Coordinates of C-alpha atoms in Angstrom, one line a residue:
Chain Q
M1 CA 0.0 0.0 0.0
K2 CA 2.9 2.3 0.8
K3 CA 4.1 2.0 -2.8
L4 CA 0.7 2.8 -4.2
Q5 CA 0.5 5.9 -2.1
T6 CA 3.8 7.2 -3.3
V7 CA 2.8 6.5 -6.9
L8 CA -0.4 8.4 -6.5
L9 CA 1.3 11.3 -4.8
L10 CA 3.9 11.4 -7.7
L11 CA 1.1 11.4 -10.3
L12 CA -0.7 14.1 -8.5
S13 CA 2.3 16.3 -8.2
I14 CA 3.3 15.8 -11.9
S15 CA -0.2 16.9 -13.0
I16 CA -0.1 20.0 -10.8
I17 CA 3.4 20.9 -12.0
S18 CA 2.5 20.4 -15.7
G19 CA -0.7 22.4 -15.1
C20 CA 1.3 25.4 -13.7
T21 CA 3.9 25.5 -16.4
D22 CA 1.5 26.2 -19.2
K23 CA 3.3 27.5 -22.3
E24 CA 2.0 29.9 -24.8
K25 CA -0.9 28.1 -26.6
F26 CA -1.2 30.3 -29.7
I27 CA 2.0 30.8 -31.6
V28 CA 2.6 32.5 -34.9
Y29 CA 6.0 32.4 -36.4
G30 CA 7.5 33.8 -39.6
S31 CA 6.1 37.1 -40.8
P32 CA 4.6 38.9 -37.8
Q33 CA 2.4 41.4 -39.6
N34 CA -0.8 39.4 -39.3
E35 CA -0.1 37.7 -35.9
E36 CA -2.9 39.2 -33.9
E37 CA -5.4 38.7 -36.7
L38 CA -4.5 35.0 -37.0
K39 CA -4.7 34.5 -33.3
A40 CA -8.1 36.1 -33.2
V41 CA -9.3 33.9 -36.1
L42 CA -8.1 30.7 -34.3
K43 CA -9.5 31.7 -30.9
E44 CA -12.9 31.9 -32.5
E45 CA -12.8 28.2 -32.9
D46 CA -13.5 26.8 -29.4
Y47 CA -12.3 23.3 -30.3
V48 CA -8.8 24.5 -30.8
E49 CA -6.6 23.8 -27.8
K50 CA -3.2 24.8 -29.0
T51 CA -2.0 26.1 -32.3
T52 CA 1.3 27.0 -34.1
V53 CA 1.3 28.9 -37.4
I54 CA 4.4 29.2 -39.4
Q55 CA 4.4 31.3 -42.5
H56 CA 6.7 32.8 -45.1
D57 CA 5.7 34.7 -48.2
D58 CA 2.5 33.3 -49.5
K59 CA 2.9 30.0 -47.7
M60 CA 1.2 29.4 -44.4
L61 CA 1.1 26.2 -42.3
V62 CA -1.6 26.2 -39.6
T63 CA -1.1 23.3 -37.2
V64 CA -3.6 22.9 -34.4
Q65 CA -4.2 20.5 -31.5
I66 CA -7.8 19.8 -31.0
K67 CA -9.4 19.5 -27.5
P68 CA -9.7 15.9 -26.3
W69 CA -13.4 15.3 -26.7
D70 CA -13.5 17.1 -30.0
K71 CA -10.9 14.8 -31.4
W72 CA -13.7 12.4 -32.5
K73 CA -14.4 14.9 -35.2
K74 CA -10.8 15.6 -36.0
A75 CA -10.9 15.1 -39.7
K76 CA -14.1 17.2 -40.1
L77 CA -12.8 20.0 -38.0
E78 CA -9.5 20.0 -39.9
K79 CA -11.5 20.4 -43.2
K80 CA -13.7 23.1 -41.7
L81 CA -10.7 25.1 -40.6
Q82 CA -9.0 24.6 -44.0
K83 CA -12.1 26.0 -45.7
K84 CA -12.2 29.0 -43.3
F85 CA -8.6 29.8 -44.0
D86 CA -9.0 29.4 -47.7
E87 CA -11.8 31.9 -47.7
L88 CA -10.0 34.4 -45.4
Y89 CA -6.7 34.3 -47.3
P90 CA -7.6 33.5 -50.9
D91 CA -4.2 34.8 -52.1
K92 CA -2.2 32.6 -49.8
E93 CA -1.3 29.0 -50.0
V94 CA -2.7 27.7 -46.6
F95 CA -2.4 24.2 -45.3
V96 CA -4.2 23.2 -42.1
S97 CA -3.2 20.1 -40.2
A98 CA -4.4 18.8 -36.8
D99 CA -1.8 16.1 -36.8
Y100 CA 0.5 16.0 -33.7
K101 CA 3.6 15.3 -35.8
I102 CA 3.0 18.4 -37.9
Y103 CA 2.3 20.5 -34.9
Y104 CA 5.5 19.2 -33.2
E105 CA 7.6 20.0 -36.3
A106 CA 6.1 23.4 -36.6
N107 CA 7.1 24.2 -33.0
K108 CA 10.5 22.9 -33.8
V109 CA 10.8 25.3 -36.7
K110 CA 10.3 28.1 -34.2
K111 CA 12.6 26.6 -31.7
D112 CA 15.4 26.1 -34.3
G113 CA 14.8 29.7 -35.5
L114 CA 14.6 28.8 -39.2
E115 CA 14.3 31.8 -41.6
D116 CA 12.7 32.7 -44.9
E117 CA 13.5 30.1 -47.5
E118 CA 14.1 27.5 -44.9
I119 CA 10.6 28.0 -43.6
S120 CA 9.2 27.6 -47.1
D121 CA 11.1 24.4 -47.7
K122 CA 10.0 23.0 -44.3
I123 CA 6.3 23.9 -45.0
K124 CA 6.6 22.1 -48.3
E125 CA 8.2 19.1 -46.7
L126 CA 5.6 18.9 -43.9
K127 CA 2.7 19.2 -46.3
K128 CA 4.1 16.2 -48.2
L129 CA 4.5 14.3 -44.9
A130 CA 1.0 15.1 -43.7
K131 CA -0.5 13.8 -47.0
E132 CA 1.3 10.5 -46.6
E133 CA -1.0 7.6 -45.9
A134 CA -0.4 4.2 -44.4
Chain M
M1 CA -30.8 -36.5 -6.0
E2 CA -32.4 -35.4 -9.2
K3 CA -30.7 -33.4 -12.0
E4 CA -32.7 -30.2 -11.4
Q5 CA -32.2 -30.3 -7.7
Y6 CA -28.4 -30.8 -8.3
Q7 CA -28.3 -27.9 -10.7
Q8 CA -29.9 -25.7 -8.0
L9 CA -27.3 -26.8 -5.5
E10 CA -24.6 -26.1 -8.0
Q11 CA -25.9 -22.6 -8.5
Q12 CA -25.8 -22.0 -4.8
V13 CA -22.3 -23.3 -4.3
T14 CA -20.6 -21.8 -7.3
P15 CA -19.4 -18.3 -6.5
K16 CA -20.6 -15.6 -8.9
P17 CA -17.8 -14.2 -11.0
P18 CA -16.8 -10.8 -9.4
Y19 CA -17.9 -8.8 -12.4
L20 CA -17.3 -5.3 -11.0
K21 CA -13.8 -6.3 -9.7
N22 CA -13.0 -7.8 -13.1
I23 CA -14.2 -4.8 -15.0
V24 CA -12.1 -2.4 -12.8
K25 CA -9.1 -4.6 -13.3
A26 CA -9.6 -4.9 -17.0
F27 CA -10.0 -1.1 -17.2
F28 CA -6.7 -0.4 -15.5
V29 CA -4.7 -3.2 -17.3
G30 CA -6.2 -2.2 -20.6
G31 CA -5.6 1.5 -19.8
I32 CA -1.9 0.9 -18.9
I33 CA -1.3 -1.1 -22.1
C34 CA -2.9 1.7 -24.2
T35 CA -0.9 4.3 -22.3
I36 CA 2.3 2.5 -23.2
G37 CA 1.0 2.3 -26.8
Q38 CA 0.4 6.0 -26.8
A39 CA 4.0 6.6 -25.5
V40 CA 5.4 4.4 -28.2
S41 CA 3.3 6.3 -30.8
L42 CA 4.6 9.6 -29.5
F43 CA 8.1 8.2 -29.6
Y44 CA 7.8 7.4 -33.3
M45 CA 6.4 10.8 -34.0
T46 CA 9.0 12.7 -32.1
F47 CA 12.1 10.8 -33.3
F48 CA 11.0 9.6 -36.7
N49 CA 9.1 10.9 -39.6
F50 CA 5.7 9.4 -38.7
T51 CA 2.5 11.3 -38.4
E52 CA -0.5 10.4 -36.3
Q53 CA -1.8 8.7 -39.4
T54 CA 1.3 6.6 -40.2
A55 CA 2.6 6.0 -36.6
G56 CA 0.0 3.3 -36.1
N57 CA 1.8 0.6 -38.0
P58 CA 5.2 0.8 -36.3
T59 CA 3.4 1.2 -32.9
V60 CA 1.3 -2.0 -33.4
A61 CA 4.5 -3.8 -34.4
T62 CA 6.3 -2.6 -31.3
M63 CA 3.4 -3.5 -29.0
V64 CA 3.3 -7.0 -30.6
F65 CA 7.0 -7.2 -30.0
F66 CA 6.6 -6.4 -26.3
A67 CA 3.8 -9.0 -26.1
M68 CA 6.2 -11.5 -27.7
I69 CA 8.8 -10.9 -25.0
L70 CA 6.3 -11.1 -22.2
T71 CA 4.7 -14.3 -23.7
G72 CA 8.1 -15.9 -24.1
L73 CA 9.0 -15.1 -20.5
G74 CA 5.6 -16.6 -19.3
L75 CA 4.5 -13.3 -17.9
Y76 CA 1.6 -12.5 -20.3
K77 CA -0.5 -15.3 -19.0
K78 CA -0.1 -13.8 -15.5
I79 CA -1.2 -10.4 -16.8
G80 CA -4.1 -12.1 -18.6
Q81 CA -5.3 -13.9 -15.5
F82 CA -5.3 -10.6 -13.6
G83 CA -6.4 -8.3 -16.4
G84 CA -8.9 -10.4 -18.3
A85 CA -10.3 -8.6 -21.3
G86 CA -8.0 -5.6 -20.5
S87 CA -5.0 -7.6 -21.8
A88 CA -6.9 -9.7 -24.3
V89 CA -8.6 -6.9 -26.4
P90 CA -5.6 -4.7 -27.2
V91 CA -3.3 -5.8 -30.0
T92 CA -0.9 -7.2 -27.4
G93 CA -3.6 -9.9 -26.7
F94 CA -3.7 -10.7 -30.4
G95 CA 0.1 -11.0 -30.4
N96 CA -0.1 -13.2 -27.4
A97 CA -2.6 -15.5 -29.1
V98 CA -0.3 -15.9 -32.1
I99 CA 2.9 -16.2 -30.3
S100 CA 1.7 -18.6 -27.6
A101 CA 0.4 -20.9 -30.4
A102 CA 3.8 -20.6 -32.2
I103 CA 5.7 -21.6 -29.1
E104 CA 3.3 -24.4 -28.3
H105 CA 3.3 -26.0 -31.7
K106 CA 7.0 -25.6 -32.5
S107 CA 7.4 -29.3 -31.3
E108 CA 5.5 -30.4 -34.5
G109 CA 7.9 -28.6 -36.8
Y110 CA 7.8 -25.3 -38.6
V111 CA 5.5 -26.1 -41.5
L112 CA 2.8 -28.3 -40.0
G113 CA 3.3 -27.1 -36.4
V114 CA 4.1 -23.4 -36.3
G115 CA 2.7 -22.6 -39.8
G116 CA -0.4 -24.7 -39.4
N117 CA -1.4 -23.6 -36.0
L118 CA -0.1 -20.0 -35.8
F119 CA -3.6 -18.6 -36.2
K120 CA -5.3 -21.3 -34.3
L121 CA -6.6 -18.8 -31.7
A122 CA -6.1 -15.6 -33.6
G123 CA -7.6 -16.9 -36.8
S124 CA -11.2 -16.2 -35.8
V125 CA -10.1 -12.7 -34.7
V126 CA -8.8 -12.1 -38.2
L127 CA -11.8 -13.6 -39.9
F128 CA -14.5 -11.9 -37.9
G129 CA -12.5 -8.6 -37.8
V130 CA -12.5 -8.6 -41.6
V131 CA -16.1 -9.7 -41.9
S132 CA -17.4 -7.1 -39.4
A133 CA -15.3 -4.3 -41.0
F134 CA -17.0 -5.2 -44.3
F135 CA -20.4 -4.9 -42.8
V136 CA -19.7 -1.7 -41.0
A137 CA -18.4 -0.2 -44.2
L138 CA -21.4 -1.4 -46.1
I139 CA -23.8 0.1 -43.6
K140 CA -22.0 3.4 -43.6
Y141 CA -21.9 3.4 -47.4
I142 CA -25.7 2.9 -47.5
L143 CA -26.2 5.7 -44.9
V144 CA -24.0 8.1 -46.9
T145 CA -25.8 7.3 -50.1
L146 CA -29.1 7.9 -48.4
G147 CA -27.7 11.2 -47.1
V148 CA -28.1 10.4 -43.4
V149 CA -24.4 10.9 -42.6
S150 CA -21.3 12.1 -44.4
W151 CA -18.0 10.3 -44.7
Chain K
M1 CA -20.9 -52.7 -9.4
V2 CA -19.0 -53.8 -6.3
I3 CA -16.2 -56.4 -6.4
I4 CA -15.0 -58.1 -3.2
F5 CA -11.5 -59.5 -3.4
Q6 CA -11.2 -62.7 -1.5
T7 CA -7.4 -62.8 -1.7
K8 CA -6.9 -59.1 -0.9
P9 CA -4.1 -58.2 -3.2
S10 CA -1.6 -55.8 -1.7
I11 CA 0.1 -52.7 -2.7
L12 CA 3.7 -53.8 -2.6
A13 CA 5.2 -50.4 -3.4
G14 CA 4.2 -47.1 -4.7
G15 CA 6.2 -44.9 -7.1
V16 CA 5.4 -41.2 -7.4
V17 CA 7.3 -38.7 -9.5
A18 CA 6.2 -35.1 -9.8
G19 CA 7.1 -31.9 -11.7
P20 CA 8.9 -28.8 -10.3
L21 CA 5.7 -26.9 -9.5
E22 CA 4.5 -29.8 -7.4
K23 CA 7.2 -28.9 -4.9
R24 CA 4.6 -26.5 -3.6
S25 CA 2.2 -29.4 -2.9
T26 CA 1.3 -30.2 0.6
F27 CA 2.0 -33.8 -0.2
S28 CA 5.4 -33.2 -1.8
Q29 CA 7.3 -34.7 1.2
Y30 CA 5.7 -38.1 0.4
F31 CA 6.7 -38.1 -3.3
D32 CA 9.6 -40.3 -4.3
A33 CA 11.1 -37.9 -6.7
I34 CA 10.6 -34.4 -7.9
S35 CA 12.0 -33.3 -11.2
E36 CA 13.6 -29.9 -11.6
D37 CA 12.6 -29.8 -15.2
E38 CA 9.0 -30.1 -16.3
R39 CA 10.1 -31.9 -19.4
W40 CA 12.5 -34.3 -17.8
Q41 CA 15.3 -33.0 -20.0
M42 CA 13.4 -34.1 -23.1
K43 CA 12.6 -32.0 -26.1
T44 CA 8.8 -32.0 -25.9
N45 CA 6.3 -32.0 -23.1
E46 CA 5.0 -35.4 -24.3
Q47 CA 8.4 -37.0 -24.2
G48 CA 8.9 -35.6 -20.7
H49 CA 5.5 -37.1 -19.8
R50 CA 6.7 -40.5 -21.0
K51 CA 9.9 -40.2 -19.0
M52 CA 8.0 -39.3 -15.9
I53 CA 5.8 -42.4 -16.2
Q54 CA 8.9 -44.5 -16.7
E55 CA 10.6 -43.1 -13.7
A56 CA 7.6 -43.6 -11.5
C57 CA 7.3 -47.3 -12.6
E58 CA 11.0 -47.9 -12.1
I59 CA 10.9 -46.4 -8.6
A60 CA 7.9 -48.7 -7.7
M61 CA 9.7 -51.7 -8.9
K62 CA 13.0 -50.8 -7.3
K63 CA 11.3 -50.2 -3.9
A64 CA 9.8 -53.7 -4.0
G65 CA 13.0 -55.2 -5.4
V66 CA 11.3 -56.5 -8.5
K67 CA 12.8 -56.3 -12.0
N68 CA 10.7 -55.4 -15.0
L69 CA 11.1 -58.9 -16.4
E70 CA 9.3 -60.3 -13.4
V71 CA 6.4 -57.9 -13.7
D72 CA 3.5 -59.6 -15.5
F73 CA 1.3 -56.7 -16.4
F74 CA 1.5 -53.0 -16.8
L75 CA -1.9 -51.2 -16.7
G76 CA -2.2 -47.4 -16.9
G77 CA -3.2 -44.4 -18.8
D78 CA -3.0 -40.7 -19.2
L79 CA -5.1 -37.9 -20.7
I80 CA -3.2 -37.3 -23.9
N81 CA -4.6 -38.3 -27.3
Q82 CA -4.4 -42.0 -27.8
M83 CA -2.4 -42.2 -24.5
T84 CA 0.9 -42.1 -26.3
P85 CA 3.0 -41.1 -23.3
T86 CA 1.9 -44.3 -21.4
N87 CA 2.1 -46.4 -24.6
F88 CA 5.6 -45.2 -25.3
A89 CA 6.6 -45.7 -21.6
A90 CA 5.3 -49.3 -22.0
R91 CA 7.6 -49.7 -25.0
E92 CA 10.5 -48.7 -22.8
L93 CA 9.5 -50.8 -19.9
A94 CA 8.8 -53.9 -22.0
I95 CA 6.0 -55.3 -19.8
S96 CA 2.8 -56.8 -21.2
F97 CA 0.6 -53.7 -21.4
I98 CA -3.0 -52.6 -21.7
G99 CA -3.8 -48.9 -21.8
L100 CA -6.8 -47.8 -19.9
F101 CA -8.8 -44.7 -20.1
S102 CA -11.2 -43.4 -17.5
A103 CA -9.8 -39.9 -17.6
C104 CA -8.6 -38.9 -14.1
A105 CA -10.2 -42.1 -12.6
T106 CA -7.6 -44.2 -14.4
S107 CA -5.5 -44.1 -11.2
V108 CA -8.1 -46.4 -9.6
S109 CA -9.5 -48.3 -12.5
S110 CA -6.0 -49.6 -13.4
V111 CA -5.5 -50.8 -9.8
I112 CA -8.9 -52.6 -9.9
I113 CA -7.9 -54.5 -13.1
A114 CA -4.5 -55.3 -11.6
S115 CA -6.2 -56.6 -8.5
L116 CA -8.5 -58.7 -10.6
L117 CA -5.6 -60.2 -12.5
T118 CA -3.8 -60.9 -9.2
E119 CA -6.9 -62.5 -7.7
L120 CA -7.3 -64.6 -10.8
G121 CA -3.8 -65.9 -10.2
A122 CA -2.6 -64.6 -13.6
S123 CA -0.3 -62.0 -12.0
N124 CA 2.4 -62.0 -9.4
F125 CA 3.3 -58.5 -10.0
S126 CA 1.4 -55.8 -11.8
I127 CA 2.1 -52.1 -12.2
A128 CA -1.0 -49.9 -12.2
G129 CA -1.5 -46.2 -12.1
A130 CA -1.9 -43.0 -14.0
S131 CA -0.2 -39.7 -14.8
S132 CA -0.7 -36.3 -16.2
Q133 CA 1.6 -33.5 -17.4
H134 CA 0.3 -30.0 -17.0
N135 CA 1.6 -28.4 -20.2
A136 CA 0.6 -31.4 -22.4
V137 CA -2.9 -31.5 -21.0
E138 CA -3.4 -27.8 -21.1
R139 CA -2.5 -27.5 -24.7
Q140 CA -4.8 -30.4 -25.7
F141 CA -7.9 -29.5 -23.6
R142 CA -7.6 -25.7 -23.3
Y143 CA -5.2 -23.2 -24.8
P144 CA -1.5 -23.0 -25.4
V145 CA 0.3 -22.8 -22.1
N146 CA 1.4 -19.1 -22.5
Y147 CA -2.0 -17.8 -23.8
G148 CA -3.3 -15.2 -21.4
A149 CA -6.9 -16.3 -21.0
Q150 CA -8.5 -15.5 -17.7
K151 CA -9.6 -18.7 -15.8
P152 CA -12.6 -18.5 -13.6
A153 CA -12.5 -19.4 -9.9
T154 CA -14.1 -22.7 -10.7
A155 CA -11.2 -23.9 -12.9
Q156 CA -8.7 -26.4 -11.7
W157 CA -5.0 -26.9 -12.3
T158 CA -3.8 -30.1 -13.9
V159 CA -1.0 -31.6 -11.9
T160 CA 2.3 -32.8 -13.4
A161 CA 2.8 -36.1 -11.7
A162 CA 2.8 -39.8 -12.2
G163 CA 1.7 -42.3 -9.5
F164 CA 2.0 -46.0 -9.9
A165 CA 1.5 -48.9 -7.6
L166 CA 3.0 -52.3 -7.7
I167 CA 0.2 -54.8 -7.0
G168 CA 1.0 -58.3 -5.8
K169 CA -0.3 -61.1 -3.7
H170 CA -1.6 -60.4 -0.3
N171 CA 0.8 -59.5 2.4
D172 CA -0.5 -58.9 6.0
N173 CA 1.9 -56.1 6.6
L174 CA 1.0 -54.1 3.6
P175 CA -2.1 -52.1 2.6
S176 CA -4.4 -54.4 0.8
I177 CA -7.3 -54.0 -1.6
E178 CA -10.4 -55.5 -0.1
A179 CA -13.1 -54.3 -2.4
A180 CA -13.7 -52.1 -5.3
T181 CA -16.6 -50.3 -7.1
I182 CA -16.6 -49.7 -10.8
G183 CA -18.7 -46.6 -11.3
K184 CA -21.4 -45.9 -13.8
V185 CA -21.1 -43.0 -16.2
I186 CA -23.1 -40.2 -14.7
D187 CA -24.2 -37.1 -16.5
F188 CA -26.0 -34.4 -14.6
G189 CA -26.0 -32.0 -17.5
M190 CA -23.0 -29.9 -16.5
D191 CA -21.2 -28.5 -19.6
D192 CA -18.6 -26.1 -18.4
P193 CA -15.1 -27.5 -18.9
F194 CA -13.8 -24.9 -16.4
H195 CA -16.1 -26.3 -13.7
M196 CA -15.3 -30.0 -13.7
G197 CA -15.7 -30.4 -10.0
A198 CA -19.4 -29.8 -10.4
A199 CA -19.6 -32.3 -13.3
M200 CA -17.7 -35.0 -11.3
A201 CA -19.3 -34.7 -7.9
P202 CA -22.5 -36.6 -8.8
A203 CA -20.4 -39.5 -10.1
A204 CA -18.4 -39.6 -6.9
F205 CA -21.7 -39.5 -4.9
Q206 CA -23.2 -42.4 -6.7
T207 CA -20.0 -44.5 -6.5
I208 CA -19.5 -43.9 -2.8
Q209 CA -23.2 -44.4 -2.0
S210 CA -23.4 -47.7 -3.9
H211 CA -20.1 -48.9 -2.4
L212 CA -21.3 -48.3 1.1
E213 CA -24.7 -49.9 0.4
K214 CA -23.3 -53.1 -1.1
R215 CA -20.6 -53.4 1.5
K216 CA -23.2 -52.7 4.2
Q217 CA -20.9 -50.1 5.7
K218 CA -21.4 -46.6 7.2
F219 CA -19.2 -43.6 6.9
Y220 CA -17.7 -44.0 10.3
N221 CA -16.5 -47.5 9.4
Y222 CA -13.8 -45.7 7.4
D223 CA -10.9 -43.6 8.6
L224 CA -11.0 -41.6 5.5
I225 CA -12.9 -41.3 2.2
L226 CA -10.6 -39.6 -0.2
T227 CA -11.8 -38.3 -3.6
G228 CA -9.4 -37.7 -6.4
D229 CA -9.7 -34.2 -7.9
L230 CA -13.1 -32.6 -7.2
G231 CA -11.5 -29.4 -6.2
Q232 CA -12.9 -27.1 -3.5
L233 CA -16.3 -26.5 -5.2
G234 CA -16.7 -30.2 -6.2
L235 CA -16.0 -31.3 -2.7
K236 CA -18.5 -28.8 -1.4
L237 CA -21.1 -30.1 -3.8
L238 CA -20.4 -33.7 -2.9
K239 CA -20.8 -32.9 0.8
G240 CA -23.9 -31.0 -0.1
M241 CA -25.4 -34.0 -1.8
F242 CA -24.6 -36.3 1.1
A243 CA -26.1 -33.8 3.6
E244 CA -29.2 -33.7 1.5
S245 CA -29.4 -37.5 1.6
G246 CA -29.3 -37.5 5.4
V247 CA -25.6 -38.0 6.3
K248 CA -24.6 -36.2 9.4
Q249 CA -22.2 -33.2 9.4
E250 CA -19.6 -34.9 11.6
E251 CA -19.6 -37.9 9.3
L252 CA -19.0 -35.6 6.3
T253 CA -15.7 -34.6 7.8
L254 CA -14.4 -38.0 6.9
I255 CA -14.6 -37.0 3.2
R256 CA -11.5 -35.3 2.0
D257 CA -10.4 -34.4 -1.5
A258 CA -6.8 -34.8 -2.8
G259 CA -7.3 -32.1 -5.5
T260 CA -8.5 -29.6 -2.8
E261 CA -5.5 -30.2 -0.6
F262 CA -2.9 -30.7 -3.3
Y263 CA -1.7 -27.1 -3.5
G264 CA -2.8 -26.1 -0.1
Q265 CA -5.5 -23.4 -0.5
D266 CA -3.3 -21.4 -2.9
E267 CA -5.6 -19.1 -4.8
A268 CA -3.3 -19.2 -7.8
F269 CA -4.6 -22.7 -8.5
Q270 CA -8.3 -21.5 -8.3
S271 CA -10.5 -24.4 -7.2
G272 CA -7.6 -26.8 -6.7
A273 CA -5.6 -29.5 -8.5
S274 CA -6.9 -32.0 -11.1
G275 CA -5.6 -34.6 -13.5
A276 CA -5.0 -38.3 -13.4
G277 CA -1.6 -37.5 -11.8
C278 CA -3.3 -35.7 -8.8
S279 CA -5.2 -38.7 -7.4
A280 CA -2.5 -41.2 -8.4
A281 CA 0.2 -39.2 -6.7
V282 CA -1.7 -38.7 -3.5
F283 CA -3.1 -42.3 -3.3
Y284 CA 0.1 -44.1 -4.0
S285 CA 2.4 -41.9 -1.9
Y286 CA 0.6 -40.2 1.0
I287 CA -2.1 -42.8 1.5
D288 CA 0.2 -45.8 1.0
Q289 CA 2.7 -44.4 3.5
M290 CA 0.0 -43.4 6.0
M291 CA -1.4 -46.9 5.9
R292 CA 1.9 -48.5 6.3
A293 CA 2.5 -46.3 9.3
G294 CA -0.8 -47.5 10.7
R295 CA -2.3 -44.0 10.7
Y296 CA -5.3 -45.3 8.7
K297 CA -6.8 -48.8 8.9
R298 CA -9.5 -48.5 6.3
V299 CA -9.8 -46.0 3.5
L300 CA -12.0 -45.6 0.5
L301 CA -10.2 -44.0 -2.4
V302 CA -12.5 -42.6 -5.0
A303 CA -11.0 -41.3 -8.3
T304 CA -13.3 -39.2 -10.4
G305 CA -12.9 -38.7 -14.1
A306 CA -14.5 -36.3 -16.5
L307 CA -15.0 -38.1 -19.8
L308 CA -14.8 -35.2 -22.2
S309 CA -12.7 -34.2 -25.1
P310 CA -12.2 -30.7 -26.6
L311 CA -14.3 -31.9 -29.5
S312 CA -17.2 -33.0 -27.4
Y313 CA -17.7 -29.8 -25.5
Q314 CA -17.2 -27.6 -28.5
Q315 CA -20.0 -29.6 -30.1
G316 CA -22.1 -28.7 -27.1
E317 CA -22.2 -32.0 -25.4
T318 CA -22.5 -32.2 -21.7
I319 CA -19.7 -33.7 -19.6
P320 CA -20.3 -37.3 -18.6
C321 CA -18.3 -38.4 -15.6
T322 CA -17.3 -41.6 -13.8
A323 CA -15.9 -42.5 -10.4
H324 CA -14.1 -45.7 -9.4
A325 CA -13.4 -46.6 -5.8
I326 CA -11.1 -49.0 -4.0
E327 CA -11.3 -49.9 -0.4
I328 CA -7.9 -50.4 1.1
T329 CA -7.4 -51.9 4.5
M330 CA -4.4 -52.5 6.8
K331 CA -4.3 -55.0 9.5

């Protein structure tokens, strides 16, 4: 029983700690001119938990993490968001993904501080990866 | 003593399976196995070029690999006795069914023994899995055609 | 059907060999040998099974100082398809052999036949007994050994053990077989292969009852009535049936079950031990030695057997069961 108690205590403390160190949930990286606008657009959607947008030139990669219970409709929500962005930015090449891997990579782009052409290349690469099946 | 009378006595004496306890145990064992699976999945996404879509395959393979080691060490049957459906339903249970049959029938050789009996237990899982997938897809196709739901 | 032996053939010696897990048995101190390897250093479980039978027979012969050439008959059986382990052991032992199958009741049915042959004057020495090997039985009747299926609390654990007795002409200083009952096949409609105790209890009840009736004996005329492998629940059911038929509670304490006691009350083995090796190992080690020591003067050994096959229960048949009994006395 002692062991069980320690494990429970550990789990509890981990959850508290992780709850306190909440990082920024809405990130836009690349060209900063429309940052606030983008954040506002994404915050409208209440199923979005976290998001990272990376952009360069006319290319934009919107990666989102959907709230747990809404994940059932992940594919649909992804499509809905894609449509919304296509309508909002008809002159841009937008790609929306709700995949964790793409989100993770987008954050890495920011962390690694990639610039300009590198971002474009990365977006292209990630788009290809996201479309892979099986 | 008559048959009916004996069957009554038998009902009285035989303990009822502790359903609630079994369900709770299965929930936790199954939950732990799935948590490990999620961790493996995250591992593949973090360190390799797999997306949520494509990480499924290597994750399943890895979980079956874990099941193989546990089966070979004789630990999976202990987990199974404790966890019941919790350890039988995840893919590790499928792996255990295949691997335990392979170990068991190795004594009859690789072709007639291992080959012939590998899916002795898992065979019906494969068969009915495919059959039920077909019917689920068929029903959804009809519903989509009728306009009740969308893909 | 009750047989009364006029010449009272004796158990000259017992030979019991068990597997590594059976070290945990409450009876392990009475066993002649315990193997460290569940396969007896052989390649397959079935080969190990054969080796175990061979060793048990050799121990029984050695204890009585008899060579296999002097033994007239070898009677025995196991639970594996076509009884190959016993058949192959008979090949090695080179003794005239008839294989017998009464499932787990073979431990007693073989001794009954051996006693008859002795009584007839056809046999000076006969080896009789039965055996089972956990892994081999598990794989045939249930699942592969390492498959993680949950067993219910009513399930029983097949014992890895072989128990054989050398039966010979009457000797006043040895436990002797005075009477026997060959049981009928009883089917009370039980169909759960994970609840064999419930299927076998009625057979044990019938056999004990008719034995006592024909012998004109009461419960208290015996020091012990020991059933083979009913398990905790089967034993409870058997006692329940006797209680129903008017046997008093204090008399019911004379009934014990080898399967229930085999592994202590260890919950890991669910309802207890089972298998032909369970009854044979206990009867021809513990009981034999207790009688020689004079602890018991008259016991009734009742081995029960569930006569099912994996095929029969998959086809939805119920489980018919039988029980054979021998009455052993000591002067």
